[in-house]
Coordinates of C-alpha atoms in Angstrom, one line a residue:
Chain P
X111 CA -0.1 0.1 -0.1
X112 CA 1.0 3.5 -1.0
X113 CA -0.1 5.0 2.6
X114 CA 2.9 6.0 4.8
X115 CA 3.7 4.2 8.0
X116 CA 2.7 6.9 11.0
X117 CA 5.9 6.2 12.3
X118 CA 8.9 3.7 11.6
X119 CA 10.8 1.6 14.3
X120 CA 14.1 2.9 12.7
X121 CA 15.0 5.6 10.5
X122 CA 17.9 4.1 8.6
X123 CA 19.8 6.6 6.4
X124 CA 23.1 8.0 5.4
X125 CA 25.0 10.9 6.3
X126 CA 27.5 12.6 3.9
X127 CA 30.3 14.6 5.2
X128 CA 30.5 17.6 2.3
X129 CA 33.7 18.6 4.1
X130 CA 35.7 15.6 3.3
X131 CA 34.1 14.1 0.3
X132 CA 37.2 14.4 -2.5
X133 CA 34.6 13.9 -5.2
X134 CA 36.5 10.5 -6.1
X135 CA 33.3 8.9 -7.7
X136 CA 34.2 5.9 -5.4
X137 CA 30.4 5.5 -4.0
X138 CA 29.0 5.9 -7.0
X139 CA 31.2 3.5 -8.8
X140 CA 30.6 0.8 -6.0
X141 CA 26.9 1.4 -5.6
X142 CA 26.4 0.7 -9.3
X143 CA 28.9 -2.6 -8.9
X144 CA 27.0 -4.1 -6.1
X145 CA 23.3 -3.1 -7.2
X146 CA 24.1 -4.4 -10.8
X147 CA 24.3 -7.7 -9.1
X148 CA 21.8 -7.2 -6.1
X149 CA 18.1 -6.5 -5.3
X150 CA 17.6 -4.5 -8.4
X151 CA 19.7 -5.9 -10.6
X152 CA 20.7 -5.4 -13.5
X153 CA 21.0 -1.5 -13.7
X154 CA 20.8 -1.4 -17.6
X155 CA 23.8 0.5 -19.3
X156 CA 23.0 1.6 -23.2
X157 CA 25.3 2.4 -25.3
X158 CA 28.1 2.2 -22.6
X159 CA 31.2 2.1 -24.8
X160 CA 29.5 4.6 -27.3
X161 CA 29.2 8.2 -27.9
X162 CA 26.3 9.1 -25.5
X163 CA 26.5 6.0 -22.7
X164 CA 23.5 6.1 -20.3
X165 CA 22.5 4.1 -17.6
X166 CA 20.9 3.5 -14.2
X167 CA 22.8 4.9 -11.2
X168 CA 21.4 5.3 -7.9
X169 CA 24.3 7.7 -6.5
X170 CA 25.5 10.4 -8.7
X171 CA 28.6 12.8 -7.5
X172 CA 28.0 16.4 -8.3
X173 CA 30.4 19.3 -8.1
X174 CA 29.2 22.7 -7.2
X175 CA 30.9 26.2 -6.6
X176 CA 29.7 28.4 -4.1
X177 CA 31.0 32.0 -4.1
X178 CA 30.8 34.9 -1.9
X179 CA 32.8 38.4 -1.2
X180 CA 35.6 36.5 0.6
X181 CA 36.0 33.1 -1.0
X182 CA 35.3 30.9 -3.7
X183 CA 34.9 27.0 -3.0
X184 CA 34.3 23.7 -4.4
X185 CA 32.1 21.3 -2.7
X186 CA 31.7 17.8 -4.2
X187 CA 28.0 16.6 -3.6
X188 CA 27.2 12.9 -3.9
X189 CA 23.2 12.6 -4.1
X190 CA 20.9 9.7 -3.8
X191 CA 17.6 8.7 -2.5
X192 CA 17.1 10.5 1.1
X193 CA 14.6 7.8 2.3
X194 CA 12.0 10.5 3.3
X195 CA 9.7 10.6 6.1
X196 CA 6.8 12.2 3.6
X197 CA 7.8 10.5 0.4
X198 CA 5.6 11.7 -2.3
X199 CA 7.1 9.2 -4.5
X200 CA 5.3 6.6 -2.8
X201 CA 2.0 8.1 -2.2
X202 CA 1.6 8.8 -6.0
X203 CA 2.3 5.5 -6.9
X204 CA -1.0 4.0 -8.7
X205 CA -0.2 0.5 -8.5
X206 CA 1.3 0.1 -4.4
X207 CA 4.7 -1.0 -6.3
X208 CA 6.3 2.0 -4.3
X209 CA 6.2 1.5 -0.3
X210 CA 8.2 3.0 3.0
X211 CA 8.9 0.1 5.2
X212 CA 7.2 0.2 8.6
X213 CA 10.4 -1.5 10.6
X214 CA 13.5 0.5 9.2
X215 CA 11.9 3.5 7.2
X216 CA 13.5 2.3 3.8
X217 CA 11.8 3.3 0.6
X218 CA 11.4 0.6 -1.9
X219 CA 9.9 -0.2 -5.2
X220 CA 8.7 -3.9 -5.7
X221 CA 9.5 -4.6 -9.3
X222 CA 6.9 -7.0 -9.8
X223 CA 3.9 -4.6 -9.2
X224 CA 5.8 -1.5 -11.0
X225 CA 4.1 -0.5 -14.4
X226 CA 6.8 1.7 -15.4
X227 CA 4.5 5.0 -15.2
X228 CA 7.2 7.2 -13.9
X229 CA 5.0 9.2 -11.9
X230 CA 7.0 8.8 -8.8
X231 CA 10.6 10.2 -10.7
X232 CA 8.2 13.2 -11.2
X233 CA 7.3 13.4 -7.6
X234 CA 10.5 13.3 -6.4
X235 CA 12.6 16.6 -6.1
X236 CA 15.9 14.8 -5.2
X237 CA 16.2 12.6 -8.5
X238 CA 16.6 9.7 -6.4
X239 CA 14.5 7.6 -8.9
X240 CA 15.9 6.2 -12.4
X241 CA 13.9 4.5 -15.0
X242 CA 15.2 1.4 -16.6
X243 CA 13.9 1.5 -19.8
X244 CA 15.1 -2.2 -20.5
X245 CA 13.0 -3.5 -17.7
X246 CA 10.1 -1.2 -18.1
X247 CA 9.9 -0.4 -14.4
X248 CA 11.7 2.3 -12.2
X249 CA 14.9 1.8 -9.8
X250 CA 16.2 3.5 -7.2
X251 CA 18.7 3.1 -3.8
X252 CA 17.6 0.4 -1.7
X253 CA 20.2 1.5 1.0
X254 CA 21.7 -1.7 -0.2
X255 CA 19.2 -3.6 1.7
X256 CA 20.7 -6.8 0.5
X257 CA 23.8 -5.9 2.1
X258 CA 22.9 -4.3 5.7
X259 CA 20.7 -7.7 6.9
X260 CA 22.9 -10.1 4.7
X261 CA 24.1 -12.6 7.2
X262 CA 26.4 -14.4 4.9
X263 CA 28.8 -11.3 5.4
X264 CA 31.0 -10.8 7.9
X265 CA 29.6 -8.1 10.4
X266 CA 31.6 -5.2 9.3
X267 CA 30.5 -5.8 5.5
X268 CA 26.8 -5.2 6.4
X269 CA 26.9 -1.6 5.4
X270 CA 25.7 0.0 2.2
X271 CA 28.2 -0.5 -0.6
X272 CA 28.7 3.3 -0.8
X273 CA 29.7 3.9 2.9
X274 CA 32.3 0.8 2.6
X275 CA 34.1 2.4 -0.7
X276 CA 34.3 5.6 0.5
X277 CA 38.2 6.2 0.9
X278 CA 38.0 9.6 2.9
X279 CA 35.5 8.4 5.4
X280 CA 32.9 10.9 4.2
X281 CA 30.0 8.6 4.2
X282 CA 28.4 7.2 7.5
X283 CA 25.4 5.0 7.9
X284 CA 23.1 4.2 10.7
X285 CA 19.8 4.9 12.7
X286 CA 19.0 8.6 12.4
X287 CA 15.8 7.9 14.5
X288 CA 17.8 6.9 17.6
X289 CA 19.1 10.1 19.3
X290 CA 21.6 8.2 20.9
X291 CA 23.4 6.4 18.1
X292 CA 26.8 7.5 17.0
X293 CA 25.6 8.6 13.8
X294 CA 22.7 10.9 15.3
X295 CA 25.2 12.3 17.6
X296 CA 27.7 12.9 14.6
X297 CA 25.0 14.9 13.2
X298 CA 24.2 16.9 16.2
X299 CA 27.9 17.6 16.7
X300 CA 28.4 18.8 13.1
X301 CA 25.0 20.7 12.3
X302 CA 23.9 18.1 10.0
X303 CA 21.0 19.6 8.0
X304 CA 18.3 17.9 5.3
X305 CA 18.1 19.0 2.0
X306 CA 15.3 21.3 0.4
X307 CA 13.6 21.4 3.8
X308 CA 10.9 24.1 2.5
X309 CA 9.6 21.3 0.4
X310 CA 8.1 19.2 3.2
X311 CA 9.3 15.9 2.4
X312 CA 11.4 15.1 6.0
X313 CA 14.6 13.5 4.2
X314 CA 16.2 10.9 6.8
X315 CA 19.5 11.4 5.4
X316 CA 21.6 14.2 6.4
X317 CA 24.3 16.3 5.0
X318 CA 27.3 17.5 7.0
X319 CA 28.0 21.2 6.0
X320 CA 31.8 21.9 5.0
X321 CA 33.8 23.4 7.7
X322 CA 34.6 27.4 7.8
X323 CA 38.0 27.6 5.6
X324 CA 41.3 28.0 7.4
X325 CA 43.0 30.2 5.1
X326 CA 44.8 32.5 6.9
X327 CA 47.8 31.5 9.7
X328 CA 45.2 32.8 12.6
X329 CA 42.5 30.2 11.6
X330 CA 45.0 27.3 12.1
X331 CA 46.2 28.0 15.7
X332 CA 49.7 28.1 14.8
X333 CA 50.0 32.0 14.4
X334 CA 51.0 32.7 18.4
X335 CA 53.9 30.2 17.5
X336 CA 55.2 31.5 14.3
X337 CA 55.0 35.0 15.5
X338 CA 57.0 34.1 18.6
X339 CA 59.8 32.4 16.3
X340 CA 60.0 35.6 14.0
X341 CA 60.1 37.8 16.7
X342 CA 62.8 36.0 18.4
X343 CA 64.9 36.2 15.3
X344 CA 64.3 40.0 15.0
X345 CA 65.3 40.8 18.6
X346 CA 68.7 38.9 18.8
X347 CA 71.3 40.8 18.1
X348 CA 73.3 37.7 18.2
X349 CA 71.5 36.3 15.1
X350 CA 71.9 39.2 13.5
X351 CA 75.5 39.6 14.2
X352 CA 75.7 35.7 12.9
X353 CA 73.7 36.4 10.0
X354 CA 76.0 39.4 9.1
X355 CA 79.0 37.7 9.9
X356 CA 78.1 34.6 7.9
X357 CA 76.9 37.0 4.7
X358 CA 80.5 38.0 4.7
Chain U
X83 CA 9.3 18.4 -18.6
X84 CA 9.5 16.2 -21.6
X85 CA 6.2 16.6 -24.1
X86 CA 5.9 12.9 -24.3
X87 CA 3.2 12.7 -27.4
X88 CA 1.3 10.0 -25.6
X89 CA 0.3 12.0 -22.4
X90 CA -0.6 14.9 -25.0
X91 CA -2.5 12.9 -27.1
X92 CA -4.4 11.2 -23.9
X93 CA -5.3 14.5 -22.1
X94 CA -6.5 16.3 -25.1
X95 CA -8.2 13.4 -26.6
X96 CA -9.9 12.0 -23.6
X97 CA -10.7 15.7 -22.3
X98 CA -12.7 16.5 -25.5
X99 CA -14.4 13.0 -25.2
X100 CA -15.5 13.9 -21.6
X101 CA -16.1 17.2 -22.7
X102 CA -18.6 15.9 -25.7
X103 CA -20.4 13.8 -23.6
X104 CA -20.8 16.1 -20.8
X105 CA -22.4 18.5 -23.4
X106 CA -24.7 15.5 -24.7
X107 CA -25.7 14.4 -20.9
X108 CA -26.5 18.5 -20.4
X109 CA -28.7 18.5 -23.5
X110 CA -30.8 15.2 -22.4
X111 CA -31.1 16.9 -19.1
X112 CA -32.2 20.2 -20.2
X113 CA -33.8 19.8 -23.3
X114 CA -32.3 23.0 -24.3
X115 CA -31.5 21.5 -27.7
X116 CA -33.3 19.6 -30.3
X117 CA -31.0 16.9 -31.2
X118 CA -31.9 13.9 -33.5
X119 CA -31.3 10.5 -31.2
X120 CA -29.5 9.1 -34.1
X121 CA -26.7 11.9 -34.3
X122 CA -27.0 11.9 -30.3
X123 CA -26.2 8.0 -30.4
X124 CA -23.2 8.6 -33.1
X125 CA -21.9 11.2 -30.7
X126 CA -21.7 9.3 -27.9
X127 CA -19.7 6.7 -29.7
X128 CA -17.4 9.5 -30.9
X129 CA -16.9 10.6 -27.5
X130 CA -16.4 7.2 -26.3
X131 CA -13.8 6.4 -29.0
X132 CA -12.1 9.9 -28.3
X133 CA -11.9 8.7 -24.1
X134 CA -11.0 5.5 -25.0
X135 CA -8.0 6.5 -27.7
X136 CA -6.8 8.8 -24.9
X137 CA -6.8 6.1 -22.0
X138 CA -5.2 3.4 -24.2
X139 CA -2.5 6.0 -25.7
X140 CA -1.8 6.7 -21.7
X141 CA -0.8 3.2 -21.8
X142 CA 1.6 3.3 -24.3
X143 CA 4.2 5.3 -22.4
X144 CA 4.0 2.4 -19.4
X145 CA 7.1 0.3 -19.3
X146 CA 4.4 -2.6 -18.2
X147 CA 1.3 -1.8 -19.9
X148 CA 0.0 -5.5 -19.1
X149 CA 0.0 -4.7 -15.5
X150 CA -2.2 -1.6 -16.1
X151 CA -4.9 -3.0 -14.0
X152 CA -3.1 -2.6 -11.1
X153 CA -3.2 1.2 -11.3
X154 CA -6.8 1.2 -9.8
X155 CA -5.6 -0.1 -6.4
X156 CA -4.2 2.9 -4.9
X157 CA -6.8 5.5 -5.1
X158 CA -6.5 6.3 -1.3
X159 CA -3.4 8.2 -1.8
X160 CA -2.7 8.6 -5.7
X161 CA -4.6 10.9 -8.2
X162 CA -3.4 8.9 -11.1
X163 CA -5.2 6.0 -9.5
X164 CA -8.1 7.6 -8.9
X165 CA -8.5 8.7 -12.4
X166 CA -8.3 5.3 -13.4
X167 CA -11.1 4.5 -11.3
X168 CA -13.3 7.2 -12.1
X169 CA -12.6 6.6 -15.9
X170 CA -13.4 3.0 -15.4
X171 CA -16.9 3.9 -13.6
X172 CA -17.8 6.2 -16.0
X173 CA -17.9 3.7 -18.8
X174 CA -21.2 1.8 -17.7
X175 CA -23.0 5.1 -17.2
X176 CA -21.9 6.4 -20.6
X177 CA -22.6 3.1 -22.3
X178 CA -26.4 3.4 -20.8
X179 CA -26.5 6.8 -21.6
X180 CA -25.3 6.2 -25.2
X181 CA -27.5 3.1 -25.9
X182 CA -31.0 5.0 -24.5
X183 CA -30.9 7.2 -27.3
X184 CA -32.7 4.8 -29.3
X185 CA -33.0 1.7 -27.0
X186 CA -36.6 1.9 -26.0
X187 CA -35.8 -0.4 -22.9
X188 CA -34.1 2.2 -21.5
X189 CA -36.7 4.2 -19.6
X190 CA -36.7 8.1 -19.4
X191 CA -35.9 7.9 -15.9
X192 CA -33.3 5.7 -16.2
X193 CA -31.8 7.7 -19.2
X194 CA -31.7 10.8 -17.2
X195 CA -30.1 9.3 -14.4
X196 CA -27.5 8.0 -16.6
X197 CA -26.9 11.1 -18.2
X198 CA -26.2 12.8 -14.8
X199 CA -23.9 10.1 -13.8
X200 CA -22.2 10.4 -17.0
X201 CA -21.9 14.3 -16.8
X202 CA -20.8 14.3 -13.0
X203 CA -18.1 11.3 -13.5
X204 CA -16.8 12.9 -16.8
X205 CA -16.2 16.3 -14.7
X206 CA -14.6 14.1 -11.8
X207 CA -12.5 12.3 -14.2
X208 CA -11.2 15.6 -15.6
X209 CA -10.6 17.1 -12.4
X210 CA -8.5 13.8 -11.6
X211 CA -6.4 14.4 -14.5
X212 CA -5.4 17.7 -13.7
X213 CA -5.0 16.8 -10.0
X214 CA -2.0 14.2 -11.3
X215 CA -0.2 17.5 -12.3
X216 CA -1.3 20.0 -9.9
X217 CA -0.7 17.5 -6.9
X218 CA 3.0 17.7 -7.7
X219 CA 4.9 20.1 -5.6
X220 CA 8.4 19.5 -7.2
X221 CA 7.0 21.4 -10.3
X222 CA 6.0 25.0 -9.2
X223 CA 4.1 25.9 -13.0
X224 CA 1.6 22.7 -12.1
X225 CA 1.4 22.9 -8.6
X226 CA -1.2 25.5 -8.4
X227 CA -4.7 26.5 -8.5
X228 CA -5.0 27.7 -12.2
X229 CA -4.1 24.0 -13.5
X230 CA -7.5 22.0 -12.6
X231 CA -9.5 25.1 -14.1
X232 CA -7.6 24.8 -17.2
X233 CA -8.0 21.1 -17.7
X234 CA -11.9 21.3 -17.1
X235 CA -12.6 24.4 -19.3
X236 CA -10.5 23.4 -22.2
X237 CA -12.3 20.2 -22.0
X238 CA -15.6 21.8 -22.0
X239 CA -14.3 24.0 -24.9
X240 CA -13.1 21.2 -27.2
X241 CA -16.1 19.3 -26.0
X242 CA -18.2 22.3 -27.2
X243 CA -16.8 22.8 -30.4
X244 CA -17.6 19.0 -31.0
X245 CA -21.4 19.4 -29.8
X246 CA -21.7 22.4 -32.4
X247 CA -21.1 20.0 -35.0
X248 CA -23.6 17.8 -33.6
X249 CA -26.3 20.4 -33.5
X250 CA -25.0 21.3 -37.4
X251 CA -25.9 17.6 -38.1
X252 CA -29.2 17.7 -36.3
X253 CA -29.8 20.8 -38.0
X254 CA -30.2 22.5 -34.5
X255 CA -27.7 24.9 -34.5
X256 CA -29.1 28.2 -33.3
X257 CA -27.3 31.2 -32.9
X258 CA -28.0 31.0 -29.3
X259 CA -26.6 27.6 -28.9
X260 CA -23.3 28.6 -31.3
X261 CA -23.0 31.7 -28.5
X262 CA -23.3 29.3 -25.8
X263 CA -20.1 27.4 -27.1
X264 CA -18.5 30.6 -27.9
X265 CA -18.7 31.7 -24.5
X266 CA -17.0 28.7 -22.9
X267 CA -14.3 28.6 -25.5
X268 CA -13.6 32.6 -24.6
X269 CA -13.7 31.6 -20.8
X270 CA -11.7 28.6 -21.2
X271 CA -8.9 30.8 -22.9
X272 CA -9.2 33.4 -20.3
X273 CA -8.5 30.7 -17.5
X274 CA -5.5 29.8 -19.7
X275 CA -4.5 33.4 -20.0
X276 CA -4.7 33.8 -16.4
X277 CA -2.6 30.7 -15.5
X278 CA 0.0 31.7 -17.9
X279 CA 0.3 35.3 -16.1
X280 CA 0.3 33.4 -12.8
X281 CA 3.1 31.3 -13.6
X282 CA 5.2 34.3 -15.2
X283 CA 5.1 36.2 -11.8
X284 CA 5.7 33.0 -9.8
X285 CA 8.8 33.2 -7.5
X286 CA 9.5 29.5 -6.4
X287 CA 11.2 29.2 -3.0
X288 CA 13.5 26.4 -3.9
X289 CA 17.1 27.4 -5.4
X290 CA 20.2 25.3 -6.1
X291 CA 21.5 27.3 -2.9
X292 CA 18.3 25.3 -0.8
X293 CA 18.5 22.0 -2.8
X294 CA 22.0 21.4 -1.7
X295 CA 22.1 23.4 1.4
X296 CA 25.3 25.3 0.4
X297 CA 23.4 28.9 0.2
X298 CA 24.9 29.8 3.5
X299 CA 28.3 29.7 1.2
X300 CA 27.2 32.1 -1.3
X301 CA 25.7 31.7 -4.7
X302 CA 26.0 28.1 -5.9
X303 CA 26.5 26.9 -9.4
X304 CA 27.2 23.7 -11.1
X305 CA 31.0 23.5 -11.4
X306 CA 30.9 19.8 -12.9
X307 CA 27.9 17.7 -13.8
X308 CA 28.0 14.1 -12.3
X309 CA 28.0 12.4 -15.7
X310 CA 29.0 13.4 -19.2
X311 CA 26.1 12.5 -21.5
X312 CA 22.0 12.9 -20.4
X313 CA 20.5 10.5 -18.0
X314 CA 17.1 9.5 -17.4
X315 CA 16.4 12.6 -15.1
X316 CA 17.4 15.0 -17.7
X317 CA 15.9 13.5 -20.5
X318 CA 12.7 13.2 -18.7
X319 CA 12.5 16.2 -16.2
X320 CA 15.2 18.4 -17.7
X321 CA 13.3 19.3 -20.9
X322 CA 13.1 22.9 -21.5
X323 CA 11.7 25.4 -23.9
X324 CA 13.3 29.0 -24.5
X325 CA 11.5 31.7 -23.0
X326 CA 11.3 33.5 -26.5
X327 CA 9.8 30.2 -28.0
X328 CA 7.3 29.7 -25.3
X329 CA 6.0 33.4 -25.8
X330 CA 5.6 32.7 -29.7
X331 CA 4.1 29.2 -29.0
X332 CA 1.2 30.8 -26.7
X333 CA 0.3 33.5 -28.9
X334 CA 0.0 30.4 -31.6
X335 CA -1.8 28.3 -29.1
X336 CA -4.3 31.0 -28.4
X337 CA -4.7 32.3 -32.2
X338 CA -5.4 28.7 -33.7
X339 CA -7.5 27.5 -30.2
X340 CA -9.3 30.8 -29.6
X341 CA -9.3 33.6 -32.3
X342 CA -10.0 31.2 -35.5
X343 CA -12.5 29.0 -34.2
X344 CA -14.4 32.2 -32.5
X345 CA -14.3 33.8 -35.8
X346 CA -15.6 30.6 -37.7
X347 CA -18.2 30.3 -34.9
X348 CA -19.7 34.0 -35.4
X349 CA -19.9 33.1 -39.3
X350 CA -21.3 29.9 -38.7
X351 CA -24.1 31.6 -36.6
X352 CA -24.9 33.7 -39.7
X353 CA -25.0 30.5 -42.0
X354 CA -27.2 27.2 -42.3
X355 CA -27.0 24.1 -43.8
X356 CA -23.8 22.5 -45.4
X357 CA -21.7 26.1 -45.2
X358 CA -22.6 26.3 -41.6
X359 CA -21.5 22.5 -41.0
X360 CA -18.4 22.9 -42.9
X361 CA -17.4 26.2 -40.9
X362 CA -17.9 24.5 -37.6
X363 CA -15.9 21.4 -38.6
X364 CA -13.0 23.9 -39.6
X365 CA -13.6 25.4 -36.4
X366 CA -13.3 22.0 -34.6
X367 CA -10.1 21.1 -36.1
X368 CA -8.5 24.5 -35.2
X369 CA -9.7 24.1 -31.8
X370 CA -8.2 20.8 -30.9
X371 CA -5.2 21.8 -32.5
X372 CA -5.0 24.8 -30.3
X373 CA -5.5 22.6 -27.3
X374 CA -2.7 20.1 -28.4
X375 CA -0.3 23.2 -28.7
X376 CA -1.3 24.2 -25.2
X377 CA -0.9 20.9 -23.6
X378 CA 2.5 20.5 -25.3
X379 CA 3.7 23.7 -23.8
X380 CA 2.2 23.0 -20.3
X381 CA 4.6 19.9 -20.2
X382 CA 7.6 21.9 -22.2
X383 CA 7.3 25.1 -19.9
X384 CA 7.0 23.2 -16.8
X385 CA 10.3 23.1 -14.5
X386 CA 11.4 20.5 -12.5
X387 CA 12.7 20.6 -9.0
X388 CA 15.8 17.8 -9.7
X389 CA 17.2 20.7 -12.3
X390 CA 18.3 22.6 -9.0
X391 CA 21.0 20.0 -8.8
X392 CA 22.3 20.5 -12.2
X393 CA 22.3 24.5 -11.3
X394 CA 19.3 25.6 -13.4
X395 CA 16.3 27.7 -11.7
X396 CA 12.8 26.8 -11.3

């Protein structure tokens, strides 16, 4: 049913740290690799080695530039399903193929019921859903449902593929509904935020903002030390004498 | 938004069909017009053909048309599902109403009940079609109070132009009836004009800054796209028509959909017989073409929130 659960027992989701994401696309590639063989397989590619390759991906890494009077910054920005608490993609679905799980809040598509009308992708502002023209159905991030509960994998491997792949440690996975969880505390500490909050979809996933830039000596905490050293040299007649003596 | 031909054909064709059958139902209930039963029967069949063509063409863009029956199930939350339910419910009522024109076994009371039910279900189905678009918060140019009235009014106008042909065939196209159709045509394009004025003044809240949450760092622009060629999102949701073309197309839609049919309706009201019929058929052809252009533009002008992530604005 496309009616939403009043509450979900868990709010599993991802937290992406925009301060340390290096934009390497490892999360996107790893996501593609796992999911091309997992729950939603295959993720069809068309013309993969041709001039205009196109394909289904659940994770896309954008790069933005921000600019104000003082500074210009580059921010790498991975974008995937945010597993919203008010997912319009679910309620617009005419067949009941789209649903939000009561037990963990994950938003999924039932491949057997989807008629491929694409309305859910129109209803999602985050571009989380991509249509597989070969299969004739809509596909989306499953939060690696076939990894996180997979008892055939080592405990440490039971995380979404994107989280495991990230070489910078910019991606975190956990229960954002539990205020005491490690991930919730991280969000609290770093001022994690939701995307497009004005739209009212109440995403579960959070993004951690880039930290203020430290581009002046004073910002790094080493200035006092450097200043002291320079002053020491300047005031020392001994070093001045030595400098002159050696220059001669 | 991508102006898919199946959806344009579906909404304009089924809109005209529901509009025509609504006029016929009104004719039956009010006895304002003297239509020959055979002409009414044929017109009802034409309306049903237009509706069915529309509904069938809407399944052409599905990935799994054979599963289309599933689309009736989620009427509690989905306007697409509601539309399907109302469209199916309208069929029995419309079929009784159609047959009733010549089949004596359908009593006048039953015929009137079927006419009333057909009228209501035609209206509710067109409203649901409009709500599929109007319920999407992601597309500000659709998510407003003008969209449903435009759908209903243009369905009534297309149906009215069809109905005027029916009247001419029945030799019942009086000046008053043609003026009534002209009135509906004028009002419908007035509503459309108000819609255009509304979207031109609209100032959507979401920007690339709010979409990424990076707005506090200044202006946010796309430095590099995530992929080198177009993906599904950009093909489906990134279609954009240039503003100057949109203005031209709006004018074209108004000229073809309103001005020409209006002139032809006025000329028709001063003529009779075959000439009148010919004028009304031409008016109908222009009127429907105008709606198709309008519907194409309705999609092509709409901007989707996901494009904010590609550095565009709503």
